[in-house]
Coordinates of C-alpha atoms in Angstrom, one line a residue:
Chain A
X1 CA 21.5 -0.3 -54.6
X2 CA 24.0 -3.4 -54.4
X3 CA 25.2 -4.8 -57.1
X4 CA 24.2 -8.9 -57.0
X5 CA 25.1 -11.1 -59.4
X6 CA 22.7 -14.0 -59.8
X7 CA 24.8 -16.7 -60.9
X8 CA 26.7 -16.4 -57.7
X9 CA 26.5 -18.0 -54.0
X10 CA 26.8 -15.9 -50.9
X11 CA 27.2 -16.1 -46.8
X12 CA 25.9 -13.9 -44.0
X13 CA 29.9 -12.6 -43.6
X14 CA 29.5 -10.8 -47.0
X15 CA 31.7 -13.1 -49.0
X16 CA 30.8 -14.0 -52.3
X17 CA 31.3 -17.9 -54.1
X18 CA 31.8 -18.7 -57.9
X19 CA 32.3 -22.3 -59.0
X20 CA 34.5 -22.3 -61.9
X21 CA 34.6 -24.9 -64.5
X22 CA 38.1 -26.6 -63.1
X23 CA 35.7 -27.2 -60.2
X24 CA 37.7 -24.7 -57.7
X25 CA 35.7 -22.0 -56.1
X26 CA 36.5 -18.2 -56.2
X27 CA 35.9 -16.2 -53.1
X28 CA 35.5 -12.3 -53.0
X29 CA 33.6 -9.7 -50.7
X30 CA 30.4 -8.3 -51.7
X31 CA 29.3 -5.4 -53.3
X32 CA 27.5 -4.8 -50.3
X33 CA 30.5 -5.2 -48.2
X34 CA 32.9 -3.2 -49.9
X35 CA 30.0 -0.4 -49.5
X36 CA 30.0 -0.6 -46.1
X37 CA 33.5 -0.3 -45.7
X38 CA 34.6 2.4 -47.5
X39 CA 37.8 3.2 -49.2
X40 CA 39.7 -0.6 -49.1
X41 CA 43.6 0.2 -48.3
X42 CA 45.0 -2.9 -47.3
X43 CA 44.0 -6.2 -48.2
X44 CA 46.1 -9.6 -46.0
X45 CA 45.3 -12.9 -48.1
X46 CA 45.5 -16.7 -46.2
X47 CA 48.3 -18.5 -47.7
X48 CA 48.9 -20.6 -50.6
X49 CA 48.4 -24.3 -49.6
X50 CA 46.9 -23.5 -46.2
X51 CA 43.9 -25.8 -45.6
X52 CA 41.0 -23.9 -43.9
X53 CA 37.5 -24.9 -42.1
X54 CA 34.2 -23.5 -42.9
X55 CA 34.0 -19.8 -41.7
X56 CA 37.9 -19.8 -40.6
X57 CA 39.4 -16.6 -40.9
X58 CA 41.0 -16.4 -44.4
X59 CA 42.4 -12.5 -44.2
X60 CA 41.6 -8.6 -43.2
X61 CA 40.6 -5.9 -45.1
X62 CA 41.5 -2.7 -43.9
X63 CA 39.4 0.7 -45.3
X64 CA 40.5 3.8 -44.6
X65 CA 37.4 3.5 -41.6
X66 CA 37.8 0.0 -40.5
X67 CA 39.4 -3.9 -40.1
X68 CA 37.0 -6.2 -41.4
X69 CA 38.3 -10.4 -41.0
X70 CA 37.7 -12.0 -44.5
X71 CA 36.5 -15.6 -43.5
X72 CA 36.6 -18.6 -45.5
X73 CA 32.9 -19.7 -46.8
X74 CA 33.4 -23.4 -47.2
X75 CA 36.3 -25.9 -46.2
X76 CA 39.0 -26.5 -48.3
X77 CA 42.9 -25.7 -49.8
X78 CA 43.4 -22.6 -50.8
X79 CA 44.5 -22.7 -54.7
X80 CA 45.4 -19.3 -55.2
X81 CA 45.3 -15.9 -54.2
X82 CA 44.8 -12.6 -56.1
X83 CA 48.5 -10.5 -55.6
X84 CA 46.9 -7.8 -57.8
X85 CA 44.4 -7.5 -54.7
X86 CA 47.3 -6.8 -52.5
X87 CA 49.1 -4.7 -54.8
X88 CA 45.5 -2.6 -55.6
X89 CA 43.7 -3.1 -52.6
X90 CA 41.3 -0.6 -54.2
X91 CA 40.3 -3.3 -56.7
X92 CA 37.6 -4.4 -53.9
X93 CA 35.6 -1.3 -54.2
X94 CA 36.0 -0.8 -57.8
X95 CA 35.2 -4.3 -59.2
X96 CA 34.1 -6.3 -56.1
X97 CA 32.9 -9.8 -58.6
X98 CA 35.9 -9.5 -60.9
X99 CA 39.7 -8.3 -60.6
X100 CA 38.9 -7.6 -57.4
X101 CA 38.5 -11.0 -56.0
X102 CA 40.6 -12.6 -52.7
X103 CA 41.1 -16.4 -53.2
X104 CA 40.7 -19.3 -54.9
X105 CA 40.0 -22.5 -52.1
X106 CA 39.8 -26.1 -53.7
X107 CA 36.6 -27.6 -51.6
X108 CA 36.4 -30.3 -49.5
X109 CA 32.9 -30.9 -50.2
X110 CA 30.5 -29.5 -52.4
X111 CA 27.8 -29.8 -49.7
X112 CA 29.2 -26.7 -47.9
X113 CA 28.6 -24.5 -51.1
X114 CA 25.3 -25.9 -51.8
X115 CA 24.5 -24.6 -48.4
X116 CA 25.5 -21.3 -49.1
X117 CA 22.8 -18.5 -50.1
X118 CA 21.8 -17.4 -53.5
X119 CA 21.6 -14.1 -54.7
X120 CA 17.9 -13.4 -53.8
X121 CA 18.3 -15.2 -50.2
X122 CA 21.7 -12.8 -49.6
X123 CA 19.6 -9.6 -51.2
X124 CA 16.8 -10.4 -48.6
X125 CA 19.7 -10.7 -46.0
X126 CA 20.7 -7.2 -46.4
X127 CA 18.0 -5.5 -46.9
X128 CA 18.2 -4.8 -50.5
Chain B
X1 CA 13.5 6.9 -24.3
X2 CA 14.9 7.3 -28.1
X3 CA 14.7 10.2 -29.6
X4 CA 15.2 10.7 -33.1
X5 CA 18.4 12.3 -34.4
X6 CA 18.5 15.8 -35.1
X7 CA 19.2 17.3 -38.7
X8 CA 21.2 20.4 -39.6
X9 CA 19.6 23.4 -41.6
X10 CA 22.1 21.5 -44.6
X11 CA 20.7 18.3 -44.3
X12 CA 18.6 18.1 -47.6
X13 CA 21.9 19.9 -49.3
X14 CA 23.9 16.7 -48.3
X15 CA 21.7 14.3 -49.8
X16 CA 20.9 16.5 -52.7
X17 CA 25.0 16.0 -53.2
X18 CA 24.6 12.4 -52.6
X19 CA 25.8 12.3 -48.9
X20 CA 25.8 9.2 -47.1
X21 CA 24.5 10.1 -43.8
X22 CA 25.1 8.4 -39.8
X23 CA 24.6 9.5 -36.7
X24 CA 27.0 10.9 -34.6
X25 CA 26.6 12.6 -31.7
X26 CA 22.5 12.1 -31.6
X27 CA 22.9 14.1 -35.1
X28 CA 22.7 12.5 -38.7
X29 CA 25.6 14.0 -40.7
X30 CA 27.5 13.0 -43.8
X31 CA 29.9 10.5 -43.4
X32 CA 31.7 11.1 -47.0
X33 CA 29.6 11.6 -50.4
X34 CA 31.0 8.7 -52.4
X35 CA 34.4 8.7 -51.2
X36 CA 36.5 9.4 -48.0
X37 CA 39.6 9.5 -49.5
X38 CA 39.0 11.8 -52.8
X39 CA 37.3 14.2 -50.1
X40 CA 40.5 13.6 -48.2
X41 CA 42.6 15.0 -51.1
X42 CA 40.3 18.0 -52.1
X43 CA 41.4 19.3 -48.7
X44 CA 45.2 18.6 -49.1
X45 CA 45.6 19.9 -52.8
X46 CA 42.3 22.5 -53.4
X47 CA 39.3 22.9 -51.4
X48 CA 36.7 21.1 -49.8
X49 CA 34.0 22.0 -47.0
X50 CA 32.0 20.4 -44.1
X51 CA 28.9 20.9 -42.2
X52 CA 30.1 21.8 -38.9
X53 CA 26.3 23.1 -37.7
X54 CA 26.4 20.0 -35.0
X55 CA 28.9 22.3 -33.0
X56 CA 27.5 24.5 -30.3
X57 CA 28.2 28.3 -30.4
X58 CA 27.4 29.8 -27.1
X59 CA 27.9 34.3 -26.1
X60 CA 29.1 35.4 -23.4
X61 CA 28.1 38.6 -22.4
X62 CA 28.6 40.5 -19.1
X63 CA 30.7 42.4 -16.9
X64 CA 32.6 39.7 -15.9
X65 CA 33.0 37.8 -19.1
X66 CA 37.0 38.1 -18.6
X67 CA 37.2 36.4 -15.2
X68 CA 34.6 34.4 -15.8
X69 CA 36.4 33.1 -18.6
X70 CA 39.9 33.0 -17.0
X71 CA 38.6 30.8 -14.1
X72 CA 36.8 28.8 -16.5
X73 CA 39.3 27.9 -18.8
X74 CA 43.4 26.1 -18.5
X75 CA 44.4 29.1 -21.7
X76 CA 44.0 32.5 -20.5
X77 CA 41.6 34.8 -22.7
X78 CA 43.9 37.7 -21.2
X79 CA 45.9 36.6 -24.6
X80 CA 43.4 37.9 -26.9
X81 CA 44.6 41.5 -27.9
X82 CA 41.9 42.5 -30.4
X83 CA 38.1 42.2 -31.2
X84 CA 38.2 39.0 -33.6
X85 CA 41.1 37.3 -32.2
X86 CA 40.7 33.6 -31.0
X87 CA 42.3 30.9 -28.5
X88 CA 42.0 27.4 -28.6
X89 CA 41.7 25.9 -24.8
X90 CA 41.0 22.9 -22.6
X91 CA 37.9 23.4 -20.1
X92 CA 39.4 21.1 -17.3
X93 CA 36.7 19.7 -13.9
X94 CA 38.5 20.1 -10.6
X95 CA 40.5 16.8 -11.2
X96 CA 42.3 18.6 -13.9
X97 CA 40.3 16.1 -16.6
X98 CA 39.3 17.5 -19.6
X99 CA 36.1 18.3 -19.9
X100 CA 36.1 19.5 -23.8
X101 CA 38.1 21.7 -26.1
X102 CA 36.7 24.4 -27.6
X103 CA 37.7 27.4 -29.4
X104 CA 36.7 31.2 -27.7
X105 CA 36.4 34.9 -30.0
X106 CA 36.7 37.8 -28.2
X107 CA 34.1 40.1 -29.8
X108 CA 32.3 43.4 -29.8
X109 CA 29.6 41.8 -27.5
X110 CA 32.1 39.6 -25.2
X111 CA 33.1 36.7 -26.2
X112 CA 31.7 33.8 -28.7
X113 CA 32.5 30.2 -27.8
X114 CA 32.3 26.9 -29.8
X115 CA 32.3 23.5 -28.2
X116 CA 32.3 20.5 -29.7
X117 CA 28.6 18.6 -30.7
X118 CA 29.4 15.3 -28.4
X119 CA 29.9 17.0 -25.6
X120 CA 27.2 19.7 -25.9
X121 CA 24.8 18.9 -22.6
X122 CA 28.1 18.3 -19.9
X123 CA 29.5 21.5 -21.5
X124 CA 26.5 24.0 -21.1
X125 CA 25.9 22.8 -17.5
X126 CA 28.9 23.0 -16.8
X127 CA 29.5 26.1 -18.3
X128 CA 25.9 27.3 -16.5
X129 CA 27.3 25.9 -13.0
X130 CA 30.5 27.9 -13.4
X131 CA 28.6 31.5 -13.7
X132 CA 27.9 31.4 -10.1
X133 CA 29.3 34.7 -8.6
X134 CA 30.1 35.8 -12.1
X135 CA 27.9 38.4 -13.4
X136 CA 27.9 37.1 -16.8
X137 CA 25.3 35.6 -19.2
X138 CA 25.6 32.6 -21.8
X139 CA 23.6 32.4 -24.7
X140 CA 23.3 29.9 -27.0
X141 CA 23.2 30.5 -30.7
X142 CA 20.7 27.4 -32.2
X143 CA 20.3 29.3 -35.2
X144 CA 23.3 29.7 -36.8
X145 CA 24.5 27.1 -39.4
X146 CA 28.5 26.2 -39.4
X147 CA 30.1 25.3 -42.5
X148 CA 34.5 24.9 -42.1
X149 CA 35.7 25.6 -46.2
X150 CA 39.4 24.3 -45.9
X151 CA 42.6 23.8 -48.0
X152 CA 45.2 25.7 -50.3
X153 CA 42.5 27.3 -52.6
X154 CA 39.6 27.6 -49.6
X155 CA 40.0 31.4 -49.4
X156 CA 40.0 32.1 -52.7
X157 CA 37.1 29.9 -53.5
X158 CA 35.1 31.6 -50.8
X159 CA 36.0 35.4 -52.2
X160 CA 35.0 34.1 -55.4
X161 CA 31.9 32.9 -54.4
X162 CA 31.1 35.7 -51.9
X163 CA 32.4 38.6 -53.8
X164 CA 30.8 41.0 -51.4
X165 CA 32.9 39.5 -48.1
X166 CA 35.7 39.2 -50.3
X167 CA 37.4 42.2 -49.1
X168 CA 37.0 41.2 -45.2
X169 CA 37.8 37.8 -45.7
X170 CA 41.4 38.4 -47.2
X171 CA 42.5 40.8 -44.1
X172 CA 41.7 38.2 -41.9
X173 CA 45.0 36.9 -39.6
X174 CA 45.5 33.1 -38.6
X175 CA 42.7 32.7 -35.9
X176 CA 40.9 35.5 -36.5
X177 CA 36.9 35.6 -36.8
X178 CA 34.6 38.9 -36.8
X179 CA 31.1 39.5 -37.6
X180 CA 30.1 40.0 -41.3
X181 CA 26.3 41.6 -41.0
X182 CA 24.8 38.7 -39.3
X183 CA 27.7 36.6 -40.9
X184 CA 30.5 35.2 -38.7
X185 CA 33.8 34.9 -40.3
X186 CA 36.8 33.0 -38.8
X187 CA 40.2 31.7 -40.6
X188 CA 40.3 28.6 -37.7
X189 CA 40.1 24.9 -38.7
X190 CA 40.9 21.7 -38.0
X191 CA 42.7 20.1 -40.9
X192 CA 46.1 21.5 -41.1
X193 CA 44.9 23.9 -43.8
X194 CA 44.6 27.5 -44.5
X195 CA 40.6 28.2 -44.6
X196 CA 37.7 29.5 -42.7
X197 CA 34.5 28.9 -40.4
X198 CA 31.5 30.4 -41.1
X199 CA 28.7 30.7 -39.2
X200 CA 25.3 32.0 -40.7
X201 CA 21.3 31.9 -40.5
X202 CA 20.2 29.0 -40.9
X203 CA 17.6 30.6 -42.9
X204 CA 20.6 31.2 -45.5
X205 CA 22.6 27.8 -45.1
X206 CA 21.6 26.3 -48.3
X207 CA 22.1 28.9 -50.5
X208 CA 25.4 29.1 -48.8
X209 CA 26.6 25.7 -49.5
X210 CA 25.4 25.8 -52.6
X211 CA 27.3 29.0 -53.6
X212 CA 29.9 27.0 -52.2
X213 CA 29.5 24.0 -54.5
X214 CA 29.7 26.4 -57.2
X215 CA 32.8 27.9 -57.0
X216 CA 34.0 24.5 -56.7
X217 CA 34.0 23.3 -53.2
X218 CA 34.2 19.5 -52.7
X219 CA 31.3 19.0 -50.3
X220 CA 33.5 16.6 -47.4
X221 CA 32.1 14.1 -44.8
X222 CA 33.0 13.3 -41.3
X223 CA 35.6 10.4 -42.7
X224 CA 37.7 13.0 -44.1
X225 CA 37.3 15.4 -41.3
X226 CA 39.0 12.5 -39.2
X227 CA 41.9 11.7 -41.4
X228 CA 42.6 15.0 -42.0
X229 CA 42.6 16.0 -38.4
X230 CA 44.7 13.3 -37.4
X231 CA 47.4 13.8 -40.4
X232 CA 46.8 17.3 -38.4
X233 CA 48.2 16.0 -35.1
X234 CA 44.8 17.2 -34.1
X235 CA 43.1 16.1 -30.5
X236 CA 39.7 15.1 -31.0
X237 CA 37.7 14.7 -27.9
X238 CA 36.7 11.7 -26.5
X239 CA 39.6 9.8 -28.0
X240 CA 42.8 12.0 -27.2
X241 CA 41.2 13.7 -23.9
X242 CA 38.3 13.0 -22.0
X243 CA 37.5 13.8 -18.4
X244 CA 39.9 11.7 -16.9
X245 CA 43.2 12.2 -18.9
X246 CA 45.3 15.3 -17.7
X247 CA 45.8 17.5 -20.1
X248 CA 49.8 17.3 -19.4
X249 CA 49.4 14.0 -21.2
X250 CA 47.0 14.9 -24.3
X251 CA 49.7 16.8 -26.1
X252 CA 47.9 20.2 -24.3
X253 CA 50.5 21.9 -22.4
X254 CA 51.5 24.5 -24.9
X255 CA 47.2 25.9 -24.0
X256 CA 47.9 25.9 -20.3
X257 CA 49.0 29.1 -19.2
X258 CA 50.3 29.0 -15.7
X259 CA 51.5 32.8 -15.1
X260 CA 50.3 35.1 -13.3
X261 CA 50.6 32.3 -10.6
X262 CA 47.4 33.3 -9.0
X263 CA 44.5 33.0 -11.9
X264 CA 43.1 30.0 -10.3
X265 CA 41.7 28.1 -13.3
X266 CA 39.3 25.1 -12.3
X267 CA 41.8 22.2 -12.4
X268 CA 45.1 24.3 -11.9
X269 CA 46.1 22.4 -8.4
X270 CA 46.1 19.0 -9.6
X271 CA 47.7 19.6 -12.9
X272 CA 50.4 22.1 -11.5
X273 CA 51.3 19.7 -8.8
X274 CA 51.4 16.4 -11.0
X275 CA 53.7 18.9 -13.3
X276 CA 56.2 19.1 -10.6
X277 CA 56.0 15.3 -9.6
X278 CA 57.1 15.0 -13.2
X279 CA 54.4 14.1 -15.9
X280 CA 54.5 10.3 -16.2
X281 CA 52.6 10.1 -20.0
X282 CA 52.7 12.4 -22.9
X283 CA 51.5 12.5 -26.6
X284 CA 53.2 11.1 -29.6
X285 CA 52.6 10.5 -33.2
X286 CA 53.6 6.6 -34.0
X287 CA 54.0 5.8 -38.4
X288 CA 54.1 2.4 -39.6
X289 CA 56.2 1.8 -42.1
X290 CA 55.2 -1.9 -43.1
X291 CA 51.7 -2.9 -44.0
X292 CA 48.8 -2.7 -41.7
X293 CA 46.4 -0.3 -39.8
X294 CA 46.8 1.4 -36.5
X295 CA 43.3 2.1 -35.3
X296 CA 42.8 3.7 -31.7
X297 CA 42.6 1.9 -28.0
X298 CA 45.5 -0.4 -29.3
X299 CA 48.4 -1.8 -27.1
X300 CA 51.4 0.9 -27.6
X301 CA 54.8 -1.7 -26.0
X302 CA 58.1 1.0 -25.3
X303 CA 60.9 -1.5 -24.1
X304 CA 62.2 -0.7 -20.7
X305 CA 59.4 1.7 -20.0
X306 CA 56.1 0.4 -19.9
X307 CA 53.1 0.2 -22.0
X308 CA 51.0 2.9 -23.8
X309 CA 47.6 3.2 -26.0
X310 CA 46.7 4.0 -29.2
X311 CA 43.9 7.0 -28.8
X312 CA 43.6 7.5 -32.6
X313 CA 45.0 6.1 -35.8
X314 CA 44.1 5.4 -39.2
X315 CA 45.6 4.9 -42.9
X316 CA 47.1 8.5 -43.9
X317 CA 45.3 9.3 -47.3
X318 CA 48.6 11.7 -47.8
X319 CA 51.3 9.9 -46.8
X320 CA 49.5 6.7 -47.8
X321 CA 51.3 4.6 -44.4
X322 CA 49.1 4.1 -41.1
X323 CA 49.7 6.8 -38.5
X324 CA 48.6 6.7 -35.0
X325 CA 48.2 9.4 -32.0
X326 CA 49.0 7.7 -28.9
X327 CA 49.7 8.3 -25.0
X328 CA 53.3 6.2 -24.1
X329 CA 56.0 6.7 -21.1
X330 CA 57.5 9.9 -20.7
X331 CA 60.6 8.4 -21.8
X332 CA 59.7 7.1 -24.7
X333 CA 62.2 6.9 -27.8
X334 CA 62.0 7.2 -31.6
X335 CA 60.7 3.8 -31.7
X336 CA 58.0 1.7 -30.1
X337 CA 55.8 -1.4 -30.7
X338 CA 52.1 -1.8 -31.6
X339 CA 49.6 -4.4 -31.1
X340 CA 48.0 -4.9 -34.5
X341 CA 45.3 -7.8 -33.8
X342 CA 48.2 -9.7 -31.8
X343 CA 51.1 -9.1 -33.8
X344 CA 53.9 -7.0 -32.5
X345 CA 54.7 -4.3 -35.0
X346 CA 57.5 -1.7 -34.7
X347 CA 56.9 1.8 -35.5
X348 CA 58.5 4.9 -35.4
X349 CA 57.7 7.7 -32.9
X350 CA 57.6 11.0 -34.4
X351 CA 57.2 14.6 -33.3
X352 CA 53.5 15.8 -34.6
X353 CA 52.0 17.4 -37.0
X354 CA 52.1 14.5 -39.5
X355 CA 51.0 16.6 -42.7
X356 CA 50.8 20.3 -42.4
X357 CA 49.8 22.5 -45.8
X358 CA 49.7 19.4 -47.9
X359 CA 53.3 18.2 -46.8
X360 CA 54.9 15.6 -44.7
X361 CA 56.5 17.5 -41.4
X362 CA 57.7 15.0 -39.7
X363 CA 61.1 13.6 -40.1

């Protein structure tokens, strides 16, 4: 069974949302998603500073199976980005919601995380 | 019509060791048990095993099994110089395509072939088809489980936990595979490996496996089967052949046998001529030494030359770099460019295997 955090936000693309209290967002893949790829053994993260559009493509994650595009949830700058991802790409699959998350975007509008799902709308998503 | 997919006799023994199962090939098999690449490593460093009972074994019996046979296939069985011995071969269509691999016994009763599970329904027909004028019979074995134990320790694991077969299973040669009761034992794989095939009952295949998984056999999905096979240099159908790639340019030609210069194997004219027009393709092994993926069907670039493709590739558990198997020019060098998702990415062009006995081979 996936794991699913409820104090988090989620999209259909698998990617998970948590506003922190500096009022940036972190972004990460699923439980889910990490399950359905398999072994994760290469992670490419968007760049510091690049500004980004709802559902852009914000990276890839390659598992041993497949390439997956990482998009970007909501608008925004992206703050930060987790080098310890890149360096243990294997950090997805072991701790999806923690040291395994991809990037930290400054949003452009709180409306676009709002929109996003919560975790018993993304649990009905996927069937869980 | 959808049909549902068919189970092996191991099926409940996969989930009972927590398999995650997919189809493949009309058939719902384990993809890995948790994970690919620890599955990957019991192969490379002690022992794992795989269901395998997907495959198709087909006899051949008759008095013309050895014509038959060297008619029907590019290798020629007249190689096989004792009961138990096998041949790996292409079984090419009149175009020279391949229509599958498959490895062939010579036994007691004639022969024992095994094709591979995708290709199952073309194959038979095929196979069927080809017995015209032939006084042969093919029968095919439904009943018999297949399980491959592979890797450094695989032997000894299996002695251990058949302590009765031990005896027959140590004097068995490299590509060797004879009877054991109603037991068939073979030292063949497809991992780069030292290890065996075993066919048995059905009837018996869970107390098999499980006398497996107590000796300490890593129970092994398909995902590992793959990265192993490819580390391998290892065709597998469908991606490195299919019907319409010559067999000159899948990395085959070392199975063709062309003397005596009149066995007319099915396929022999078009190969033997585009042979002396010069073969335009061949087979490669492509490692990227930079970050990234190769996966197959991708744009292979060789300056000068032309352009090539990708037919397998993956992340290389053991050398922990992506590795690809791919079909470029003739002429290709040691280097060459891949289309990763639009980017350009140089890699080097190496002789295959990739890994053999738990080792880098290449240079």
């Amino acid at each position: 069974m996936s794991n699913i955090p409820a104090e988090l936000k989620y999209v259909e693309s698998h990617e998970w949302l948590r506003k922190e209290a500096d009022g940036s967002v972190t972004v990460g893949i699923t439980a889910h998603a990490q399950e359905l790829l398999g072994d994760v053994v290469f992670v490419e993260l968007p760049k510091v500073g690049a500004v980004l559009d709802k559902d852009a493509q914000a990276g890839v994650v390659e598992s041993v199976k497949a390439a997956s595009d990482v998009f970007c949830p909501i608008a925004g700058e992206i703050l930060a980005i987790n080098e310890a991802l890149e360096a243990t790409p294997e950090l997805a699959n072991s701790d999806p919601y923690g040291e395994g998350w991809f990037f930290k975007i400054k949003p452009a509008s709180l409306v676009d995380l709002d929109a996003c799902m919560d975790a018993s709308a993304y649990a009905k998503e996927i069937g869980a | 019509m959808t049909t549902a997919p068919q189970r092996t006799p191991l099926f409940q023994s996969h989930v009972d060791c927590g398999a995650k199962m997919v189809d493949f090939a009309g058939w719902e098999m384990p993809i890995h048990y948790g994970s690919q690449l620890k599955e990957h490593e019991a192969v490379r460093t002690d022992a794992g095993m795989f269901d395998v009972s997907h495959m198709t074994v087909v006899d051949l019996t008759g008095t013309d099994a050895k014509a038959y046979l060297q008619r029907l296939l590019a290798n020629d069985v007249a190689k096989l110089g004792f009961v138990g011995k096998a041949l790996y071969s292409g079984m090419l269509n009149e175009q020279g395509g391949v229509i599958d691999d498959l490895i062939v016994y010579l036994t007691d009763w004639g022969y024992r072939i095994v094709v591979n599970a995708a290709t199952r329904d073309k194959d038979l027909a095929w196979m069927e088809k080809q017995t015209a004028g032939f006084s042969v019979k093919l029968t095919e074995r439904p009943e018999l489980a297949m399980v491959a134990v592979q890797g450094p320790q695989a032997i000894a694991k299996a002695c251990a936990a058949f302590a009765d077969k031990a005896e027959l299973i140590q004097s068995l040669k490299i590509f060797q595979g004879v009877p054991a009761g109603d037991w068939f034992i073979a030292r063949t794989g497809y991992t780069g490996e030292d290890g065996l095939e075993i066919m048995v009952p059905s009837t018996e295949a869970a107390a098999f496996w499980q006398a497996l998984v107590k000796a300490g056999v890593v129970p092994c999905g398909l995902g590992a089967r793959d990265t192993l096979r490819l580390e391998a240099g290892m065709n597998l159908y469908g991606h490195e052949m299919d019907d319409s790639v010559s067999p000159l340019q899948a990395g085959m030609g070392w199975t063709i046998v062309w003397e005596p210069a009149d066995r007319q194997f099915i396929g022999r004219d078009v190969i033997q001529a585009e042979k002396a027009a010069g073969v335009k393709m061949k087979q490669v092994g492509l490692v990227l030494e930079g970050r990234g993926v190769m996966r197959d069907g991708m744009k292979v670039v060789v300056e000068g030359l032309g352009e090539g493709i990708t037919t397998s590739g993956t992340f290389s558990p053991t050398l922990k770099t992506s590795i690809a198997m791919a079909r470029v020019p003739a002429g290709t060098g040691s280097t060459a460019h891949v289309d990763i998702r639009g980017t350009l990415v140089e890699v080097k062009v190496v002789k295959m295997p990739f890994v053999r006995n738990g080792k880098k081979v290449y240079e």
